[in-house]
Structures are given as structure tokens and as C-alpha cells.
Tab-separated table of C-alpha atoms and ligand atoms in Angstrom:
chain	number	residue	atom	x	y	z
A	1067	UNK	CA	13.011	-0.383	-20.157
A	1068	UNK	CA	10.518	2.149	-18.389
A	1069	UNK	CA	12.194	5.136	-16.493
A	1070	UNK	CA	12.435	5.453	-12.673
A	1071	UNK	CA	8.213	6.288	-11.568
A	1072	UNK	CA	8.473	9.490	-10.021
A	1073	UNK	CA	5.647	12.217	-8.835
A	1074	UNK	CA	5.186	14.166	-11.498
A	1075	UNK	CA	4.834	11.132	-13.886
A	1076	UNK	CA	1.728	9.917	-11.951
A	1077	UNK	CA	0.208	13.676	-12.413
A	1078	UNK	CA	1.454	12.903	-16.402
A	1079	UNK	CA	-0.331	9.985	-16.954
A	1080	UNK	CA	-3.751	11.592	-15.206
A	1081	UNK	CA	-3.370	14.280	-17.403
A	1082	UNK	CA	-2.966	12.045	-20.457
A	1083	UNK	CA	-5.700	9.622	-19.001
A	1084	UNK	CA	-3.266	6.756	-18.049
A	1085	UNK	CA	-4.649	4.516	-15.539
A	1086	UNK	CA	-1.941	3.815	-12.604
A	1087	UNK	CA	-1.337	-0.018	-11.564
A	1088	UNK	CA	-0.026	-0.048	-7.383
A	1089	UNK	CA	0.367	-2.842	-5.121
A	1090	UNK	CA	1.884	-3.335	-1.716
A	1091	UNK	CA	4.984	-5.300	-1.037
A	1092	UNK	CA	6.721	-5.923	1.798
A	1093	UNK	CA	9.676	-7.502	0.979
A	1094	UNK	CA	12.658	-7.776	-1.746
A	1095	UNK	CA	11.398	-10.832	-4.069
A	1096	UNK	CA	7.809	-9.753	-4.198
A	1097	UNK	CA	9.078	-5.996	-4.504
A	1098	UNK	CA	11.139	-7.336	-7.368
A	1099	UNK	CA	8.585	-9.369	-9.462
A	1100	UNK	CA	6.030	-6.370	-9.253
A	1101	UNK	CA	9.036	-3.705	-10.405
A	1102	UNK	CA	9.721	-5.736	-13.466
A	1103	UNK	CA	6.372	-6.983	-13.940
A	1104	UNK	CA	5.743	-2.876	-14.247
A	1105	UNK	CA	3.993	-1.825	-11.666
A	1106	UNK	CA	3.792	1.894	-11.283
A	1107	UNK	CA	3.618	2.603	-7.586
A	1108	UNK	CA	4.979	0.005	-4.550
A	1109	UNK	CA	3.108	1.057	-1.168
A	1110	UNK	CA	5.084	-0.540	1.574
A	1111	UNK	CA	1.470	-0.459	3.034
A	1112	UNK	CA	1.450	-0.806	7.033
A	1113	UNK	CA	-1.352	-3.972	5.749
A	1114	UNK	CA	1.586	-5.663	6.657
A	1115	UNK	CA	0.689	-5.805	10.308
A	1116	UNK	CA	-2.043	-7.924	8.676
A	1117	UNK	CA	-0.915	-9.742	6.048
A	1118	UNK	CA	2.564	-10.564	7.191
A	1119	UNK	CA	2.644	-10.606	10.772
A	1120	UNK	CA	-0.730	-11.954	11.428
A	1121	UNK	CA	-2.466	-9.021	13.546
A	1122	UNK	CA	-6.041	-8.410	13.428
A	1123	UNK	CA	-5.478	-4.473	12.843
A	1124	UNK	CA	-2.512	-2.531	11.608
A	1125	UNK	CA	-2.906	-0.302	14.936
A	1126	UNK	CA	0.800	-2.031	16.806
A	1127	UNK	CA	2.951	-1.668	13.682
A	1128	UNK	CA	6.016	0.481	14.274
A	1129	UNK	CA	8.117	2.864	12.803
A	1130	UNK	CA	11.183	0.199	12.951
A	1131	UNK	CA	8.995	-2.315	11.057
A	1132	UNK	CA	7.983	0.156	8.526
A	1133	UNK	CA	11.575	1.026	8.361
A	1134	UNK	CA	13.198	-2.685	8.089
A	1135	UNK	CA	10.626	-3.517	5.275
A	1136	UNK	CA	10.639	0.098	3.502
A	1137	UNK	CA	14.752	-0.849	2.879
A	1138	UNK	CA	13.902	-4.366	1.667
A	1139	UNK	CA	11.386	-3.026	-1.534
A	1140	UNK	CA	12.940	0.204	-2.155
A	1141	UNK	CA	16.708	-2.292	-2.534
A	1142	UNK	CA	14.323	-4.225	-5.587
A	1143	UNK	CA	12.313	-1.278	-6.734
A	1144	UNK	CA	14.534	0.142	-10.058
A	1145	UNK	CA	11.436	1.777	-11.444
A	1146	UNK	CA	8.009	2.011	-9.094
A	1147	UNK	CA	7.640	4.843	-6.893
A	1148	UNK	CA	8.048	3.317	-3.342
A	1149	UNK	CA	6.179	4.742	-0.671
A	1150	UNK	CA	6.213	3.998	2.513
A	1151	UNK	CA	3.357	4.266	5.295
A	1152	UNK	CA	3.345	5.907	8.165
A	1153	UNK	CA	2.224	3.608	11.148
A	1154	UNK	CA	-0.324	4.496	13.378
A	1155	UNK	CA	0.973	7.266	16.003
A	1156	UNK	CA	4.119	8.506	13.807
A	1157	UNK	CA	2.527	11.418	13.118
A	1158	UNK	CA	-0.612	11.989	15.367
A	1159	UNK	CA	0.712	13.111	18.529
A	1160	UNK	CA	2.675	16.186	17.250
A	1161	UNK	CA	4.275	17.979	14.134
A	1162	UNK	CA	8.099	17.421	14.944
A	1163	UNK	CA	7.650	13.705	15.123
A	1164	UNK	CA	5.894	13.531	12.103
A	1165	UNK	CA	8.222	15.375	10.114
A	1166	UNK	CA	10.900	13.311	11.917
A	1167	UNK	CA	9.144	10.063	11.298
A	1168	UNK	CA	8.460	10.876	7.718
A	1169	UNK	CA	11.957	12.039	7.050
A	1170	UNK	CA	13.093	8.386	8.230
A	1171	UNK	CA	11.527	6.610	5.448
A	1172	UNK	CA	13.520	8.577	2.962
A	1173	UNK	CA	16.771	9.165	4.660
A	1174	UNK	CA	17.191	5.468	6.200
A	1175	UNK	CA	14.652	3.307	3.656
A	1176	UNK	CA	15.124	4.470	0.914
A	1177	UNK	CA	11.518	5.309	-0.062
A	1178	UNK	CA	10.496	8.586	-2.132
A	1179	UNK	CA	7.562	9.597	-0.777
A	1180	UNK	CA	5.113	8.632	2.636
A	1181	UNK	CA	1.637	7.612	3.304
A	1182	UNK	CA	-0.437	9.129	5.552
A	1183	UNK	CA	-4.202	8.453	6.579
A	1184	UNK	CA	-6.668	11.280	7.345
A	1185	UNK	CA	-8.117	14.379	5.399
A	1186	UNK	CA	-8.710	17.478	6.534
A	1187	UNK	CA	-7.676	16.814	10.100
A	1188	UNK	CA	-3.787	16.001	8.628
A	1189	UNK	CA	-3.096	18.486	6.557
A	1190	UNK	CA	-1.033	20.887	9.040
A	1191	UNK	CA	1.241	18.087	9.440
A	1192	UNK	CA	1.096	17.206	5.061
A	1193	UNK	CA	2.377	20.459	4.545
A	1194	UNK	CA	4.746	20.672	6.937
A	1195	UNK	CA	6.298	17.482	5.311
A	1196	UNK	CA	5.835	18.751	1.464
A	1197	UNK	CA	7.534	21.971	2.525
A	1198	UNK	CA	10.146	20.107	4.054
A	1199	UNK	CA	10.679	18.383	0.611
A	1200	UNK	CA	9.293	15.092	1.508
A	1201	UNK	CA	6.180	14.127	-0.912
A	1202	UNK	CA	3.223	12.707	0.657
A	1203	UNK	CA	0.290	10.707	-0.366
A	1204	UNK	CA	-2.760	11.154	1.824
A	1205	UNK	CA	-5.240	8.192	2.484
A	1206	UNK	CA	-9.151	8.888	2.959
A	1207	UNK	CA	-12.485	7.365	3.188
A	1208	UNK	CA	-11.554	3.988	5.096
A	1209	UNK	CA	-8.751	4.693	7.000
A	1210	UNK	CA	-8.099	1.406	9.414
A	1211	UNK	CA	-6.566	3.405	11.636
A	1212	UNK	CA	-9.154	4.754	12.839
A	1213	UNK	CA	-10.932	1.530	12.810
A	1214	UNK	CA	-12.478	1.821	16.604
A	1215	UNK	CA	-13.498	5.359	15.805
A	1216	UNK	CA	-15.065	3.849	12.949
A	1217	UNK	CA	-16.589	0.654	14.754
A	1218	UNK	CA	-15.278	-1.421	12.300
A	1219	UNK	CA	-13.665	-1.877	8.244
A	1220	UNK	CA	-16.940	0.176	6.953
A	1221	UNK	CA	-17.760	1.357	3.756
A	1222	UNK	CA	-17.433	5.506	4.185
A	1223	UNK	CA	-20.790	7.271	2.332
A	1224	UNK	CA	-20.624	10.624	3.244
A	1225	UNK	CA	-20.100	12.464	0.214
A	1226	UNK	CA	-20.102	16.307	1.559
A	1227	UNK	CA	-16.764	15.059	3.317
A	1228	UNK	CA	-15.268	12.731	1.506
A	1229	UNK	CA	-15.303	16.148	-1.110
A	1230	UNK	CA	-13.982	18.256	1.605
A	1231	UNK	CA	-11.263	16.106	2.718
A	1232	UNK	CA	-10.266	15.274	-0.661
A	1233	UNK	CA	-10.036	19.186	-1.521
A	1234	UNK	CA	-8.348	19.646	1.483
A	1235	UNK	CA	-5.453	16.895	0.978
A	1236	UNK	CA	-4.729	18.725	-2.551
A	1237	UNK	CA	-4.517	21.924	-1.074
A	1238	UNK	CA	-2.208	20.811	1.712
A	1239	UNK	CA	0.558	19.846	-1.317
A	1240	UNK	CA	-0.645	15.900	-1.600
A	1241	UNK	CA	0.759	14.603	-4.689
A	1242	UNK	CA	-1.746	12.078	-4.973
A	1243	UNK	CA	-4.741	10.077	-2.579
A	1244	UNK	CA	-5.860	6.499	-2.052
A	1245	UNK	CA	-9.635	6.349	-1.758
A	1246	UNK	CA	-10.528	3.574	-0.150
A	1247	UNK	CA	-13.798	2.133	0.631
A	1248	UNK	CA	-15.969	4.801	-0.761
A	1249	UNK	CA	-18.829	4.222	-2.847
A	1250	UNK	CA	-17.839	4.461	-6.855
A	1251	UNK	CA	-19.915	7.427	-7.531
A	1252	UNK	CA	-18.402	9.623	-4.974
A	1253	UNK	CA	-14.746	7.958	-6.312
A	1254	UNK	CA	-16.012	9.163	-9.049
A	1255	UNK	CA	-16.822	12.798	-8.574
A	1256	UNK	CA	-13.548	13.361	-6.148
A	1257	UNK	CA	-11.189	11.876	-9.159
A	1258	UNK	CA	-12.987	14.662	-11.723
A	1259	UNK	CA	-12.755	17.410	-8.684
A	1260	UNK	CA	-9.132	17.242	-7.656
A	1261	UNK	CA	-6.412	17.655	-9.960
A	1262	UNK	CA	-4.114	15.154	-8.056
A	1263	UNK	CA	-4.678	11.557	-9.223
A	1264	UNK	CA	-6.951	9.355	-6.896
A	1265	UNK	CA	-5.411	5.296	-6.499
A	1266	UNK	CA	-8.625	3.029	-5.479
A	1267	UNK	CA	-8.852	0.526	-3.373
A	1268	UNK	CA	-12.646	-0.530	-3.125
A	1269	UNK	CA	-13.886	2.663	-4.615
A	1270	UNK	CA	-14.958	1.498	-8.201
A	1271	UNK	CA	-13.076	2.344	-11.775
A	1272	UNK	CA	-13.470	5.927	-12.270
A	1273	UNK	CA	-10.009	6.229	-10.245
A	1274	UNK	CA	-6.549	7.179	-11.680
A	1275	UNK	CA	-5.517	4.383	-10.854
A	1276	UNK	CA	-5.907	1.224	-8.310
A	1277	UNK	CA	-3.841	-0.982	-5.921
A	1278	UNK	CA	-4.431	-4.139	-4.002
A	1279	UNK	CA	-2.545	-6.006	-1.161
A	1280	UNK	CA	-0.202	-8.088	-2.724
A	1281	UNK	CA	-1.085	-11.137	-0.514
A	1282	UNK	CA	-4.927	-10.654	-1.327
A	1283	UNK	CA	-4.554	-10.406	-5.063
A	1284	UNK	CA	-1.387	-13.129	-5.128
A	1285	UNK	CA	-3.988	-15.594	-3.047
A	1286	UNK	CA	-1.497	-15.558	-0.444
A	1287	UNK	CA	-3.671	-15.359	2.449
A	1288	UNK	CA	-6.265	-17.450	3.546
A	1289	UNK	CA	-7.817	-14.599	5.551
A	1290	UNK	CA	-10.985	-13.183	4.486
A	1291	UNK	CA	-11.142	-10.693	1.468
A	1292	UNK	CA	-13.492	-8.031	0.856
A	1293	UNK	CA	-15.709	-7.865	-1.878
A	1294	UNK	CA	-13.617	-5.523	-4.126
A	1295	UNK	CA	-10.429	-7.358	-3.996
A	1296	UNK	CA	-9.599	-9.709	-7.280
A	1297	UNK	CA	-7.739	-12.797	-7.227
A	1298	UNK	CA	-4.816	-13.357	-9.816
A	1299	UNK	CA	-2.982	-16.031	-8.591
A	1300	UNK	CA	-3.722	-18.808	-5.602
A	1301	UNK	CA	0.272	-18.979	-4.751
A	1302	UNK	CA	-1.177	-19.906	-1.196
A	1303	UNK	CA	-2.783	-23.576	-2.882
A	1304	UNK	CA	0.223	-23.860	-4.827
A	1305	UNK	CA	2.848	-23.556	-1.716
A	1306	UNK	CA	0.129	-25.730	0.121
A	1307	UNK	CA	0.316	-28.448	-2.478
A	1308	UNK	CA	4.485	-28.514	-2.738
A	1309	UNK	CA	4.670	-28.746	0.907
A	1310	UNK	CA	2.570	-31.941	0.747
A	1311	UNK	CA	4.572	-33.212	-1.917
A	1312	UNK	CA	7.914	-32.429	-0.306
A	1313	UNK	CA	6.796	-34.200	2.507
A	1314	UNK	CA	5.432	-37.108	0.878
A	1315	UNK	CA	8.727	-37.859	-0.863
A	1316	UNK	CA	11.045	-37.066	1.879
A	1317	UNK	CA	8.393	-39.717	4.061
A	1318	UNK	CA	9.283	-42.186	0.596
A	1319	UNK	CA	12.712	-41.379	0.417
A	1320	UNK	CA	11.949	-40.177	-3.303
A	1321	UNK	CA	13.774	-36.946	-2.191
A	1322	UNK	CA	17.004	-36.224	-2.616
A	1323	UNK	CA	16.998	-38.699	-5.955
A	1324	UNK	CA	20.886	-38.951	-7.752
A	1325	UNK	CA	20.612	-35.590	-9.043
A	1326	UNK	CA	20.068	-33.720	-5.923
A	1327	UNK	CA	23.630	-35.385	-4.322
A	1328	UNK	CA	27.380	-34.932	-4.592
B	2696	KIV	O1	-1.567	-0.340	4.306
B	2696	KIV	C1	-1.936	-0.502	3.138
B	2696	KIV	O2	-1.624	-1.513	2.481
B	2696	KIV	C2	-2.752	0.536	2.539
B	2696	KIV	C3	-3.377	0.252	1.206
B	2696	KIV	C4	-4.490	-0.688	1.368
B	2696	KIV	C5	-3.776	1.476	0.490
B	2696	KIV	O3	-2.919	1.555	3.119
């Protein structure tokens, strides 16, 4: 059985050159088939303003949310990391609610470390949290946070700061930094720079490691998926199809048969 997934093991396995596998979950089953399937990492990703509540941004999840699903995956999680993501405006609008905030997802969730998106413009508030014991992963490149200031889910090409704000994440006391939506060269040259490992998500293979939203790569969703995103399963088709069955024999009387009664 693999041991309990902590910090220092992801800086192991970049040292040793072992890739990292992460994925988001937002509940205990999924949480629970991804921990024994061996995942390395579970982000309790705030996605799930997307993917599970059916928002067109993740900009009105709250810290509650986070909180209520953090407890669910971090109850089923007996060997990935869980980390849980800060929400948009738990940790903008001043340093004592973002240690605060942060501080909730490991005193009441149950989660090791916290997200948070932003480079060099959140790094006051990163090491106010790693001095305060709680480890952080930072989040740069596309942020969807910021996706006004951003006019839109873009691809992020500049390369001078992508460098700087991946320099300045490690200095700040990061343990580690999802790329995402960066061109795979600069992926590239930010995962030889820093000393941290880098976790991709549409930023090529030269990363330490990827992760994907569960729904996208289960085929939960119906939504649109980006280009990067790869498809294991279609568990949406599959739940369509025993609907339709389950209806068709209840509509037939087929269902319950003998075995099904008392
Ligand atoms: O919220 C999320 O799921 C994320 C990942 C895509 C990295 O931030």
C-alpha cells in the first residue's frame, strides 16, 4: 500500500524525475476511486462552481462550499495530498482573512495544504500562510479568476512573466505550482528554472506532473472541453444509457423482476 502523499514527497519524486498524477474531486466516492486508483495529489479545485454546480465561472463559489466539499474528499483521501482551493475573494481583500480563510481548510476540512491563484502579486499573503505553517500551492498563467481581467479562458504567452511569477511563487515558500494554459515551451523552461515541481494543466509534458478535472477526463460533462483535456472514460453516455433503460423497464414493468422483491 503507498504511504500518506505529503509535500516533501512531491519535491522527492521531482528530484528523482517521477512524474506526479492530480485530479480534482469534489466529493467522497470520486475522492475514493482516485485515492485507491493512486493518484498522487486530490485538488478540491473551486472548477466545481463549474462542473458541479453548473456556473459559467468559478467567480460566486464560497468559502462554505469549498469547506463542505474539502471534508467530503479529505474523509476518502487515505493517501493523496488533498488540497483545497481558495475561492475567489478569500484572500484578495486583505492578509488576516486570507490567513483565516486558509487556516479553515485545514482546521475544519481536513485538507493539508491550499490553492491559491496569482504570482507575484500573492506572494505577501503565500508567505504569510507558509510561515503560519499552512503549505500552499500557487496557481499561474490562466488563472479563471481573473477571467474578466483576462477577457476570457486565454492561453497566457508572456514568457518574461510567466518566469517572474514562477520565481516569485518559489521564493514566497510555494511548495509546488499549477501552470495552466501556458504554452509548452515556457512550461518547459519554468519546470527546469524552479526547484519546486510544476503540475500542468494545458501547458504540455515537460511538467512534474499533470492534473485534469475529474468530470472532463471521467466524460462527465457534456460542457465543452478545451483542447488539452483527454478523455478516459464517457461515464456521462453510460449514466445516459441506464437511465433510458431504467425507464424503459419500469414503463414494461420488467423492473422490479422476483429477485428485486421480498
Ligand atoms: O479549480 C480547479 O480545478 C483548478 C485546476 C484546474 C488546477 O484550479
Amino acid at each position: 500500500m503507498q504511504s500518506k502523499v505529503t509535500v516533501t514527497t512531491l519535491y522527492t519524486m521531482k528530484t528523482k524525475g517521477e512524474k506526479i498524477a492530480a485530479v480534482t474531486a469534489y466529493d467522497y466516492p470520486f475522492a475514493q476511486m482516485a485515492d485507491a486508483a493512486g493518484v498522487h495529489v486530490i485538488l478540491v479545485g473551486d472548477s466545481l462552481g463549474m462542473v458541479v454546480q453548473g456556473l459559467t465561472t468559478t467567480l460566486p463559489v464560497t468559502m462554505d462550499e469549498m469547506i463542505y466539499h474539502t471534508r467530503m474528499v479529505a474523509r476518502a483521501a487515505d493517501h493523496a495530498l488533498v488540497i483545497g482551493d481558495m475561492p475567489f475573494m478569500s484572500y484578495q481583500a486583505g492578509a488576516a482573512d486570507a490567513l483565516l480563510n486558509a487556516g479553515r481548510f485545514l482546521k475544519e476540512a481536513g485538507a493539508a495544504a491550499v490553492k491559491l491563484e496569482g504570482g507575484a502579486s500573492v506572494c505577501e499573503t503565500m508567505r504569510l500562510m507558509t510561515q503560519a505553517g499552512i503549505p500552499v500551492m500557487a496557481h499561474i498563467g490562466l488563472t479563471p479568476q481573473s477571467v474578466h481581467q483576462m477577457g476570457g479562458f486565454k492561453v497566457q504567452r508572456d514568457e518574461d512573466r510567466l518566469v517572474a511569477d514562477g520565481l516569485a511563487v518559489e521564493q514566497a515558500g510555494a511548495f509546488s505550482v499549477v501552470l495552466e494554459g501556458i504554452p509548452a515551451q515556457i512550461a518547459e523552461k519554468i519546470t527546469k528554472t524552479l526547484k519546486i515541481p510544476t503540475i500542468g494543466i494545458g501547458a504540455g509534458p515537460a511538467c512534474d506532473g499533470q492534473i485534469l478535472v475529474l468530470h472532463d477526463m471521467l466524460g462527465l460533462t457534456e460542457r465543452h472541453v478545451p483542447k488539452f483535456v483527454k478523455r478516459y472514460a464517457q461515464l456521462g453516455r453510460s449514466a445516459g444509457e441506464a437511465f433510458t433503460s431504467f425507464i424503459q423497464e419500469v414503463r414494461t414493468g420488467a423492473f422490479p423482476g422476483d429477485e428485486h422483491c421480498y
